[in-house]
CSV table of C-alpha atoms in Angstrom, one decimal:
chain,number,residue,atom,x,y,z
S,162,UNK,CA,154.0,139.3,122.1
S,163,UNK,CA,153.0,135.8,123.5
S,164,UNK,CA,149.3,137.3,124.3
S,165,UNK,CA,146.8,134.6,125.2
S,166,UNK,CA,143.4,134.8,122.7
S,167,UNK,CA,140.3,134.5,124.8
S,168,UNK,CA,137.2,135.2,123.4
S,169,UNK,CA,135.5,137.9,126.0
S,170,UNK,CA,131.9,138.9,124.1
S,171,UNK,CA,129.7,137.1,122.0
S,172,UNK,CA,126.1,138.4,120.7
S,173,UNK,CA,123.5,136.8,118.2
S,174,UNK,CA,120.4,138.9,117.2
S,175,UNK,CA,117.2,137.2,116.4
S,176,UNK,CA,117.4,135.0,113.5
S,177,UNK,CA,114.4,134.5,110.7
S,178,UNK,CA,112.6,137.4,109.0
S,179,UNK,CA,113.6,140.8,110.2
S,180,UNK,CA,111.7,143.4,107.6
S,181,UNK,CA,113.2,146.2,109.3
S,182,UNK,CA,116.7,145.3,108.7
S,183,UNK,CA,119.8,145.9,106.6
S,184,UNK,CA,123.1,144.5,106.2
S,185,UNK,CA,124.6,147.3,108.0
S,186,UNK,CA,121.5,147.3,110.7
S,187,UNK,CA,122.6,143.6,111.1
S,188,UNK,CA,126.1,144.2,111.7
S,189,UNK,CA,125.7,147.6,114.4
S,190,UNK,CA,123.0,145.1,116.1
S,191,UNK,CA,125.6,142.4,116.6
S,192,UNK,CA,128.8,144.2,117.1
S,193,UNK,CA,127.7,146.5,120.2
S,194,UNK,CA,125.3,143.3,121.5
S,195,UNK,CA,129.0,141.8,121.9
S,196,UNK,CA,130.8,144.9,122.9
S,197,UNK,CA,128.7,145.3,125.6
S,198,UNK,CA,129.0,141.6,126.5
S,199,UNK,CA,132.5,142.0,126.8
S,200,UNK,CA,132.2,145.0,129.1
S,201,UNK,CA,133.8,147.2,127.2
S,202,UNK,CA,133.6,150.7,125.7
S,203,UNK,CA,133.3,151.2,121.8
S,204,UNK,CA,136.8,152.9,121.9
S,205,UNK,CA,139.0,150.1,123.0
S,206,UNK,CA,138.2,148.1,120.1
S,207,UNK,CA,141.2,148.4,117.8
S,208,UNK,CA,140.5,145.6,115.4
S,209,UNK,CA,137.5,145.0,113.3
S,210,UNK,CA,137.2,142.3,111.2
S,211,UNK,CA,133.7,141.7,108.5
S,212,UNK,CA,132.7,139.1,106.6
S,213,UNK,CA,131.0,140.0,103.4
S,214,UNK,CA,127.3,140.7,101.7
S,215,UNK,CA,125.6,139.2,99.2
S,216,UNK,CA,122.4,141.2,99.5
S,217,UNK,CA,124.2,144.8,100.0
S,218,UNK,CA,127.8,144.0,98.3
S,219,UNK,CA,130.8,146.5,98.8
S,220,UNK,CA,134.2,146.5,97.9
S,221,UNK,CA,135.3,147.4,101.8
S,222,UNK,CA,132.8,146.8,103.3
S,223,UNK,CA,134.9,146.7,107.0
S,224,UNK,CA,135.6,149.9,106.4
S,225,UNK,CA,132.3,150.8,105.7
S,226,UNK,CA,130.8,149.2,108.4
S,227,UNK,CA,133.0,151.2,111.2
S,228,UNK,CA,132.4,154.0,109.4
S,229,UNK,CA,128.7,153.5,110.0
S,230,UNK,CA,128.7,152.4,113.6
S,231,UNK,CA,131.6,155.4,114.4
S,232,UNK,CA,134.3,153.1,115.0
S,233,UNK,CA,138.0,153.9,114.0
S,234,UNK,CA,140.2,151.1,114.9
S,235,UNK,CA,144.0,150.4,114.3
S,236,UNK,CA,143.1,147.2,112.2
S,237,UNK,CA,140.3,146.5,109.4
S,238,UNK,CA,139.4,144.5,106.9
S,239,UNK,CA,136.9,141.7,105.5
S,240,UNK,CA,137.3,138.3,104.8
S,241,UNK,CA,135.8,136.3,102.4
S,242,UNK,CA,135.7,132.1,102.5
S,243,UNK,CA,132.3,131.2,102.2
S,244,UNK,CA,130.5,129.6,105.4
S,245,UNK,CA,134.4,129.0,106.4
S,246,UNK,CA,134.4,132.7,106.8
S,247,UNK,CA,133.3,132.7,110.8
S,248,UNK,CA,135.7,130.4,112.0
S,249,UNK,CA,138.8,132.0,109.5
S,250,UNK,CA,137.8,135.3,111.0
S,251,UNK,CA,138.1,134.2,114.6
S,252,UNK,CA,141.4,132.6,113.7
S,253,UNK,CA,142.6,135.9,112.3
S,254,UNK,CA,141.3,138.1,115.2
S,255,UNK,CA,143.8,135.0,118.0
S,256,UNK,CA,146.2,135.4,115.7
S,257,UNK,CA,146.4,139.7,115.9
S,258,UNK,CA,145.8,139.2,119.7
S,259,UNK,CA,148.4,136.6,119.7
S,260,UNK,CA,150.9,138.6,117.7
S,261,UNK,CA,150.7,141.9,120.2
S,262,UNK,CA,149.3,143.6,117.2
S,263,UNK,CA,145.5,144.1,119.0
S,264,UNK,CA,144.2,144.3,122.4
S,265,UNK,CA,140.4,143.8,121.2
S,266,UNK,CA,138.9,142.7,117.9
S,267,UNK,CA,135.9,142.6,117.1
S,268,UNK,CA,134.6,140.0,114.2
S,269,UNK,CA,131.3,140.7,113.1
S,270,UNK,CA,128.9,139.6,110.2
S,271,UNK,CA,125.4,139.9,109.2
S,272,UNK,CA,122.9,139.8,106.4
S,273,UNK,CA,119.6,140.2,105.5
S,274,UNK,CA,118.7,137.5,103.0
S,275,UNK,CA,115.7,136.8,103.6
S,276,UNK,CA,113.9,140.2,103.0
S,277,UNK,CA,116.8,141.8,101.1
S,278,UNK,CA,117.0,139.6,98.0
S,279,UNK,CA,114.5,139.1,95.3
S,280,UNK,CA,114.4,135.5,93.9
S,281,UNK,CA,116.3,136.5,90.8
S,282,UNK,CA,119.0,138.5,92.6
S,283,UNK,CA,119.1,135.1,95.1
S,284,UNK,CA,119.8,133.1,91.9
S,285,UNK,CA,122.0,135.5,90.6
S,286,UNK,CA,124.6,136.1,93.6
S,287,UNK,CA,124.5,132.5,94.4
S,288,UNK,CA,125.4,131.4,90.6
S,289,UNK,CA,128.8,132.7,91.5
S,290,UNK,CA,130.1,129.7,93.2
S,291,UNK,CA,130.1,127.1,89.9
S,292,UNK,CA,133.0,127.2,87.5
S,293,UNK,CA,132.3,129.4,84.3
S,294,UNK,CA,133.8,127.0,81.8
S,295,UNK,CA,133.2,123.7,83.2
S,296,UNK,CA,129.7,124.1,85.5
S,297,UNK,CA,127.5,127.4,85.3
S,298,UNK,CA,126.9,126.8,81.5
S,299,UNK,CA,125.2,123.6,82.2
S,300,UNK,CA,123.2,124.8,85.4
S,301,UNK,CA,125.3,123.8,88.0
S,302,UNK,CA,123.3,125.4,91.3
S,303,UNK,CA,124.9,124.8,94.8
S,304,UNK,CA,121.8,122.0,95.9
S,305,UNK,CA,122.7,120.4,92.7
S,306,UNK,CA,126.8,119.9,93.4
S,307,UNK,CA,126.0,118.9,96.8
S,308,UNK,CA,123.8,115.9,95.9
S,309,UNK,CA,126.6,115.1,93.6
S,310,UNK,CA,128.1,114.7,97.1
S,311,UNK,CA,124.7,112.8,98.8
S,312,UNK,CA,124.8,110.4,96.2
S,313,UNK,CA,128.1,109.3,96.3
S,314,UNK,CA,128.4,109.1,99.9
S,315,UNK,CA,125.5,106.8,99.8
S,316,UNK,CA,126.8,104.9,97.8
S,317,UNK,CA,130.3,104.2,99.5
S,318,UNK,CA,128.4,104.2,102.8
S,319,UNK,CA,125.6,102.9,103.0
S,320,UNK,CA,123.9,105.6,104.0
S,321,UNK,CA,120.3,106.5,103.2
S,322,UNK,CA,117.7,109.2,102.5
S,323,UNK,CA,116.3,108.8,106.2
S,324,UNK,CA,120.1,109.2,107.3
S,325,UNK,CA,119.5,112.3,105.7
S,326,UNK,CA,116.3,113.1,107.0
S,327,UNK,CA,117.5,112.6,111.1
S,328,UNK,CA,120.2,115.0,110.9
S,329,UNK,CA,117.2,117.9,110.0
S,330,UNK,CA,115.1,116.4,112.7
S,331,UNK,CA,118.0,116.5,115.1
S,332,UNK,CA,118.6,120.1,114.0
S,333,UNK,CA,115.0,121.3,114.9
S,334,UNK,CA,114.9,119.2,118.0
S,335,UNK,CA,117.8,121.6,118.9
S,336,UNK,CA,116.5,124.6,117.8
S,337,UNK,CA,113.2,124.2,120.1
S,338,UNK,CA,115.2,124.9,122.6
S,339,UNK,CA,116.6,128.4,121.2
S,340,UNK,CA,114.6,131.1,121.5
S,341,UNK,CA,116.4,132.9,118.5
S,342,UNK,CA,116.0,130.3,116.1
S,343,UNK,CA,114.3,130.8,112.9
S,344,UNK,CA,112.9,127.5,112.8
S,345,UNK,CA,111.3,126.0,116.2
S,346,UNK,CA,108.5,124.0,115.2
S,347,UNK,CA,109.3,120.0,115.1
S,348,UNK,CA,109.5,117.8,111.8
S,349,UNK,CA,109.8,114.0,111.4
S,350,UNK,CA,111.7,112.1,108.9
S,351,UNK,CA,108.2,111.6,106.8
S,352,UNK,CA,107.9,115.1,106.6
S,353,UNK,CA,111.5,115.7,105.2
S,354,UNK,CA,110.8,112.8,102.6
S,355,UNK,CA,107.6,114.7,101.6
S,356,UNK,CA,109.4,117.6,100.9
S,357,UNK,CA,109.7,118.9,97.8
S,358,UNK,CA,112.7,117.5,95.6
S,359,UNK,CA,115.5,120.1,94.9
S,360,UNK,CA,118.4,118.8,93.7
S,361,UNK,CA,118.2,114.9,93.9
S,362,UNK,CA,118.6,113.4,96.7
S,363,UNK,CA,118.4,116.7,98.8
S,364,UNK,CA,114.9,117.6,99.4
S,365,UNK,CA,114.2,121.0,100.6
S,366,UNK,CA,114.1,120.4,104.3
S,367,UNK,CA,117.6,118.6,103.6
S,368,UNK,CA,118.8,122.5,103.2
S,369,UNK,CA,119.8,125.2,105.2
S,370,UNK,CA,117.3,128.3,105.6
S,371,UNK,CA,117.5,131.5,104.2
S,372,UNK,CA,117.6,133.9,107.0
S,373,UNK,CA,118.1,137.7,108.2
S,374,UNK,CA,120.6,138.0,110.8
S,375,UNK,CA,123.8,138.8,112.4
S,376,UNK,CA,126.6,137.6,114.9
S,377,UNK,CA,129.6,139.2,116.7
S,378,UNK,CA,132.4,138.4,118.7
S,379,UNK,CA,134.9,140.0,120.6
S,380,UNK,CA,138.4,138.3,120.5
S,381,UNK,CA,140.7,139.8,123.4
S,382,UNK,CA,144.6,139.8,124.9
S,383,UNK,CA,143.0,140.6,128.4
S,384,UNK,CA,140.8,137.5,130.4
S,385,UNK,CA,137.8,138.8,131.5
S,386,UNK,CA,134.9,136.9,133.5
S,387,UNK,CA,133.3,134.2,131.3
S,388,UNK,CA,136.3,134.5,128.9
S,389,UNK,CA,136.2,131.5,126.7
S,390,UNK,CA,140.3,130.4,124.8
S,391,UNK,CA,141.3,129.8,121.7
S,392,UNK,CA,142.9,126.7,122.1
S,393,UNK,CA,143.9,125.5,118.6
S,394,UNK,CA,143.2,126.5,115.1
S,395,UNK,CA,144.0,125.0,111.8
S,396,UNK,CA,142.5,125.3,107.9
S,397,UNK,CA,142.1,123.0,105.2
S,398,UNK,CA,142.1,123.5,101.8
S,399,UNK,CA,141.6,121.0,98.0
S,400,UNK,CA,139.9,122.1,96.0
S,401,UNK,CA,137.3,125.4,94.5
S,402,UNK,CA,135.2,124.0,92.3
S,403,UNK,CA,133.7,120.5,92.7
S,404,UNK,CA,134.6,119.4,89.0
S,405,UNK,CA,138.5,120.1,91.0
S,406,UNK,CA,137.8,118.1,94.2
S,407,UNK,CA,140.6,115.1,94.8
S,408,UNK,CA,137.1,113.1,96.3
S,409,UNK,CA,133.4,113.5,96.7
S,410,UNK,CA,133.8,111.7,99.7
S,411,UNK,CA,136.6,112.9,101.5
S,412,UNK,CA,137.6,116.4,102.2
S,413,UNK,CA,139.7,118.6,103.3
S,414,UNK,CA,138.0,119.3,107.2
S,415,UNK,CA,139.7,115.9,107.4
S,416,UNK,CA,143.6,118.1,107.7
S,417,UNK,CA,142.0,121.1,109.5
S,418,UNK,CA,140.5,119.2,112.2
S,419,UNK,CA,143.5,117.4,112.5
S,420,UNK,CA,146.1,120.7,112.5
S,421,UNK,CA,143.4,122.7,115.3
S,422,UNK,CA,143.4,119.6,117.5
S,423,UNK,CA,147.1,118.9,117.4
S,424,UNK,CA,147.4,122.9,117.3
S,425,UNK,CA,145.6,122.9,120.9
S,426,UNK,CA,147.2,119.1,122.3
S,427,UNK,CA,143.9,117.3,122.3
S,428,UNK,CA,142.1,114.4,120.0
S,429,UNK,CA,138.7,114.1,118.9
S,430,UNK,CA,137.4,112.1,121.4
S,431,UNK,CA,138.1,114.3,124.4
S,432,UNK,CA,136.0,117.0,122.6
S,433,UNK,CA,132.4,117.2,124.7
S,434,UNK,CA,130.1,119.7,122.6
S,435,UNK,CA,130.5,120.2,118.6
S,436,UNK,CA,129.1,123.1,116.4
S,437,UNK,CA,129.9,121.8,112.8
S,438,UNK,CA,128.8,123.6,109.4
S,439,UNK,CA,125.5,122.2,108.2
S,440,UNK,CA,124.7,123.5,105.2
S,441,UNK,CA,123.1,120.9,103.8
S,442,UNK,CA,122.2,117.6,105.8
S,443,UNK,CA,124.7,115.8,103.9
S,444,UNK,CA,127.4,118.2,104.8
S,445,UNK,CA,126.9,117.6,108.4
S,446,UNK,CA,127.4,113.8,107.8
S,447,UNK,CA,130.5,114.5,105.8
S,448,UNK,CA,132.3,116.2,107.9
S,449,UNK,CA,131.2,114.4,111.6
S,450,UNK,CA,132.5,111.1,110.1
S,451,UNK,CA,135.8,112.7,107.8
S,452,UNK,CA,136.8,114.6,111.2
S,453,UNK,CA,136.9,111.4,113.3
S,454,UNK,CA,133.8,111.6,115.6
S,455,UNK,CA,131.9,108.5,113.7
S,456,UNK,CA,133.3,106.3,111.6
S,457,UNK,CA,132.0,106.1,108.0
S,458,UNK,CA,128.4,105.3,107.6
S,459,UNK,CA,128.1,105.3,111.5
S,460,UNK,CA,126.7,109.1,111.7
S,461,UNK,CA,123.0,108.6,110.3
S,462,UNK,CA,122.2,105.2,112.6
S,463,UNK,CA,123.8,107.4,115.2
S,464,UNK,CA,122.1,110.3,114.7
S,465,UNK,CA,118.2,108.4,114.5
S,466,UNK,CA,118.9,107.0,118.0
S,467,UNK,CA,119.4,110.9,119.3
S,468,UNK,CA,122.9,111.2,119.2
S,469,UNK,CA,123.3,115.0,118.2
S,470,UNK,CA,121.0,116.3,120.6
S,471,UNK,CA,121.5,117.9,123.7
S,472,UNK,CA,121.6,114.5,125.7
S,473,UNK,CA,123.1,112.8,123.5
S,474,UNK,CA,126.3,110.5,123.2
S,475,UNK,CA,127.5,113.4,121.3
S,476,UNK,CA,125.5,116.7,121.3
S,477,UNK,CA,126.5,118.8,118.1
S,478,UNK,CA,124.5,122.0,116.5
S,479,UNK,CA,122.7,122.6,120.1
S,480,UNK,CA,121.2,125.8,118.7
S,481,UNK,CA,119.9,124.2,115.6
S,482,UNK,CA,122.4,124.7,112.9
S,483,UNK,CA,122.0,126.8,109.6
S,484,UNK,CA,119.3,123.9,109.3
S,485,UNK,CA,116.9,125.1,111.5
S,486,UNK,CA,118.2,128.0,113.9
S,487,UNK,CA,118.8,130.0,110.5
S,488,UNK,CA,121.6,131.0,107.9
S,489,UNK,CA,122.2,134.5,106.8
S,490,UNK,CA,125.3,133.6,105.3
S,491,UNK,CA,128.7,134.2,107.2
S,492,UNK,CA,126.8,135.2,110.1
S,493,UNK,CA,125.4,131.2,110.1
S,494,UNK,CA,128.9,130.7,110.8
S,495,UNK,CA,130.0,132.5,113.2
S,496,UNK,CA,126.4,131.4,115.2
S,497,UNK,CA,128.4,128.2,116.1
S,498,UNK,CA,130.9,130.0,117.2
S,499,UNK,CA,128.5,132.2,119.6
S,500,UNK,CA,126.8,128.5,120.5
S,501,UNK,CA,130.2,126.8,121.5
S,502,UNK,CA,131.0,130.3,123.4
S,503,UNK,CA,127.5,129.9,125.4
S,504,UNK,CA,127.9,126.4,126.0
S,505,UNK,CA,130.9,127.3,127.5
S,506,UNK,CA,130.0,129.6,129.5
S,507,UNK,CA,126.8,127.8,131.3
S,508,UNK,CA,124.8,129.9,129.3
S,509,UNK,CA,122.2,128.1,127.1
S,510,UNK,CA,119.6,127.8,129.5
S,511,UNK,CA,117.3,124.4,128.2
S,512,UNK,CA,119.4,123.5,125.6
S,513,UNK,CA,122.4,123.5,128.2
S,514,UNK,CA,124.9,120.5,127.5
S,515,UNK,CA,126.2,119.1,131.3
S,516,UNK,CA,129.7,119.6,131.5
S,517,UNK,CA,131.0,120.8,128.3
S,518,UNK,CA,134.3,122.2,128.9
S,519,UNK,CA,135.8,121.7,125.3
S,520,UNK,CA,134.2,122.8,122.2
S,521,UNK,CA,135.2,122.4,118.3
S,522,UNK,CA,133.6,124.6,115.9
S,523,UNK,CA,133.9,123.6,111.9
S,524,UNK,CA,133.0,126.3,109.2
S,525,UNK,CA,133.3,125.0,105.6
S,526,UNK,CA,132.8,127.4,102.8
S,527,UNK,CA,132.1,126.6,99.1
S,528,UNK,CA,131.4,123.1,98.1
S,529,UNK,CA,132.8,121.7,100.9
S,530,UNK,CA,136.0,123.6,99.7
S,531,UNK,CA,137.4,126.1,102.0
S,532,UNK,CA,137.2,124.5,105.3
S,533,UNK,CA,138.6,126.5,109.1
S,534,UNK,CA,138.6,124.4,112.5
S,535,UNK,CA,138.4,126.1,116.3
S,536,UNK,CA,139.3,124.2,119.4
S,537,UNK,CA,137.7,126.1,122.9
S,538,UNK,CA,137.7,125.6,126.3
S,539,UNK,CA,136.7,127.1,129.3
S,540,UNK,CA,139.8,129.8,130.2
């Protein structure tokens, strides 16, 4: 009991269009990438933790997954919160290590949506999230509930569509820097405004990519060289369905930023690199001014004079962000994760942030309804 959660192994694969790949393929890429990061052998992991697929769906699919890369641990399941599902899982995995229950866990996730889905099956799988009363019968699509969001922010805020447009150019101004990403080459706020219209105001570089992909972890009780801790946690939840939410401009990353930092004794402001769910660009506004790192309506101006990137006042989504390094569902969020882990470390080469030695990570899931905070520092 009383074990110390450090997080000892971290791997992403390449991000973008991978032909050759399956969800499983994804997964076995990822999870030995970070098992041999952690310098460990297959057999000493004794938890496993998976997120979910949308493009090859199974009931168990933990189970299916160690039964495909030979695994047999003590511990497995999957979890299932939308893009909160990366941080929830590493939350889980600190709190098995904490408990005594598991020496090693592994939390892994992958997906290949980009070459696995057909545009109907996309549609389909993604219909899913809108209530089936109240907001699929009158073509309620994800884009569309989330400009619901953009326009009333914009309203309360005074923030505009170029506020919008920065935080995508900030993204792929941080993704040059990432040899993984999906999305490297540079884009101005004229070219997100000449994008095509999706769901008003949210133009289609306003959203995340569609990506193949995976990313892995490897939460331990034993330090190791490089180990990064797991200094605070904490979850936040309103709402399901956006015809539910209390607000459509304050949510509930507001309470889980608040329980992680109080959860690890710091406050906002001594936090030095962030990696915060960015779905959309609107969510990424949301939540950097409901957490407390801008005030409201502060973010966009902030964000046009360079605040996000890696030499900025306040560097945030320094691989890019489901924006431009890539989503492939829960493995998008667990690629924060991986980011604040190399940051860290002193790993990230160009892109590297000069002294970062405390990290928070945000994953929100839904529309902006299931929401998971991680506070990390250098162990």
């Amino acid at each position: 009991m009383g074990n110390t959660p450090i997080i000892t192994g971290a791997f992403a694969t390449k991000v973008g269009k991978r032909a050759d790949s399956s969800c499983l393929s994804l997964h076995d890429e990822a999870a030995f990438g970070a098992i041999r990061d952690a310098e460990l052998d297959a057999r000493e992991i004794d938890g496993v933790i998976c997120a979910y697929s949308l493009t090859e769906p199974h009931l168990m699919l933990a189970s299916w997954f160690c039964e495909f890369a030979g695994l047999s641990p003590k511990i497995c399941y999957a979890v299932q919160a939308g893009g909160a599902t990366g941080a929830t899982m590493i939350m889980q995995a600190a709190s098995l290590v904490a408990a005594g229950t598991c020496r090693h866990v592994l939390v892994v996730a992958g997906d290949n949506r980009l070459t696995g889905f057909s545009r109907d099956g996309a549609i389909a799988a993604l219909s899913q999230v809108g209530h089936p009363q109240f907001e699929r019968p009158y073509g309620l699509s994800i884009p569309a509930a989330y400009g619901l969001v953009a326009n009333r922010y914009m309203h309360e805020f005074g923030v505009s569509e170029d506020h919008l447009a920065a935080v995508a150019v900030a993204m792929r101004a941080n993704a040059a820097n990432h040899p993984g990403a999906h999305m490297s080459d540079p884009i101005t706020i004229r070219d997100v405004s000449e994008s095509p219209m999706i769901a008003s105001p949210l133009r289609r570089l306003d959203c995340s990519l569609i990506s193949d992909g995976g990313g892995a972890l490897i939460v331990s009780a034993a330090p190791r060289d490089k180990a990064i801790e797991i200094l605070g946690a904490g979850q936040g939840h309103t709402h399901e369905h956006i015809v539910a939410a209390p607000s459509l401009v304050d949510f509930a990353c507001r309470q889980s930023s608040a329980r992680a930092f109080e959860s690890a004794g710091v406050k906002a402001d001594d936090i030095d690199i962030a990696q915060i769910y960015d779905s959309f660009t609107i969510t990424l506004l949301v939540e950097l001014e409901s957490i407390g790192f801008f005030e409201p309506g502060a973010a966009g101006p902030a964000i046009m004079k360079g605040a996000l990137q890696t030499d900025g006042s306040f560097p945030c989504n320094t691989h890019g962000g489901l924006l431009s390094h890539g989503h492939p569902g829960a493995a998008g969020g667990l690629f924060h994760v991986i980011e604040a882990v190399t940051q860290l470390r002193k790993e990230a080469g160009t892109r590297q942030v000069n002294d970062a030695e405390l990290a928070f990570v945000h994953g929100d899931g839904g529309i902006l309804s299931a929401h998971c905070s991680l506070v990390l520092g250098r162990g």
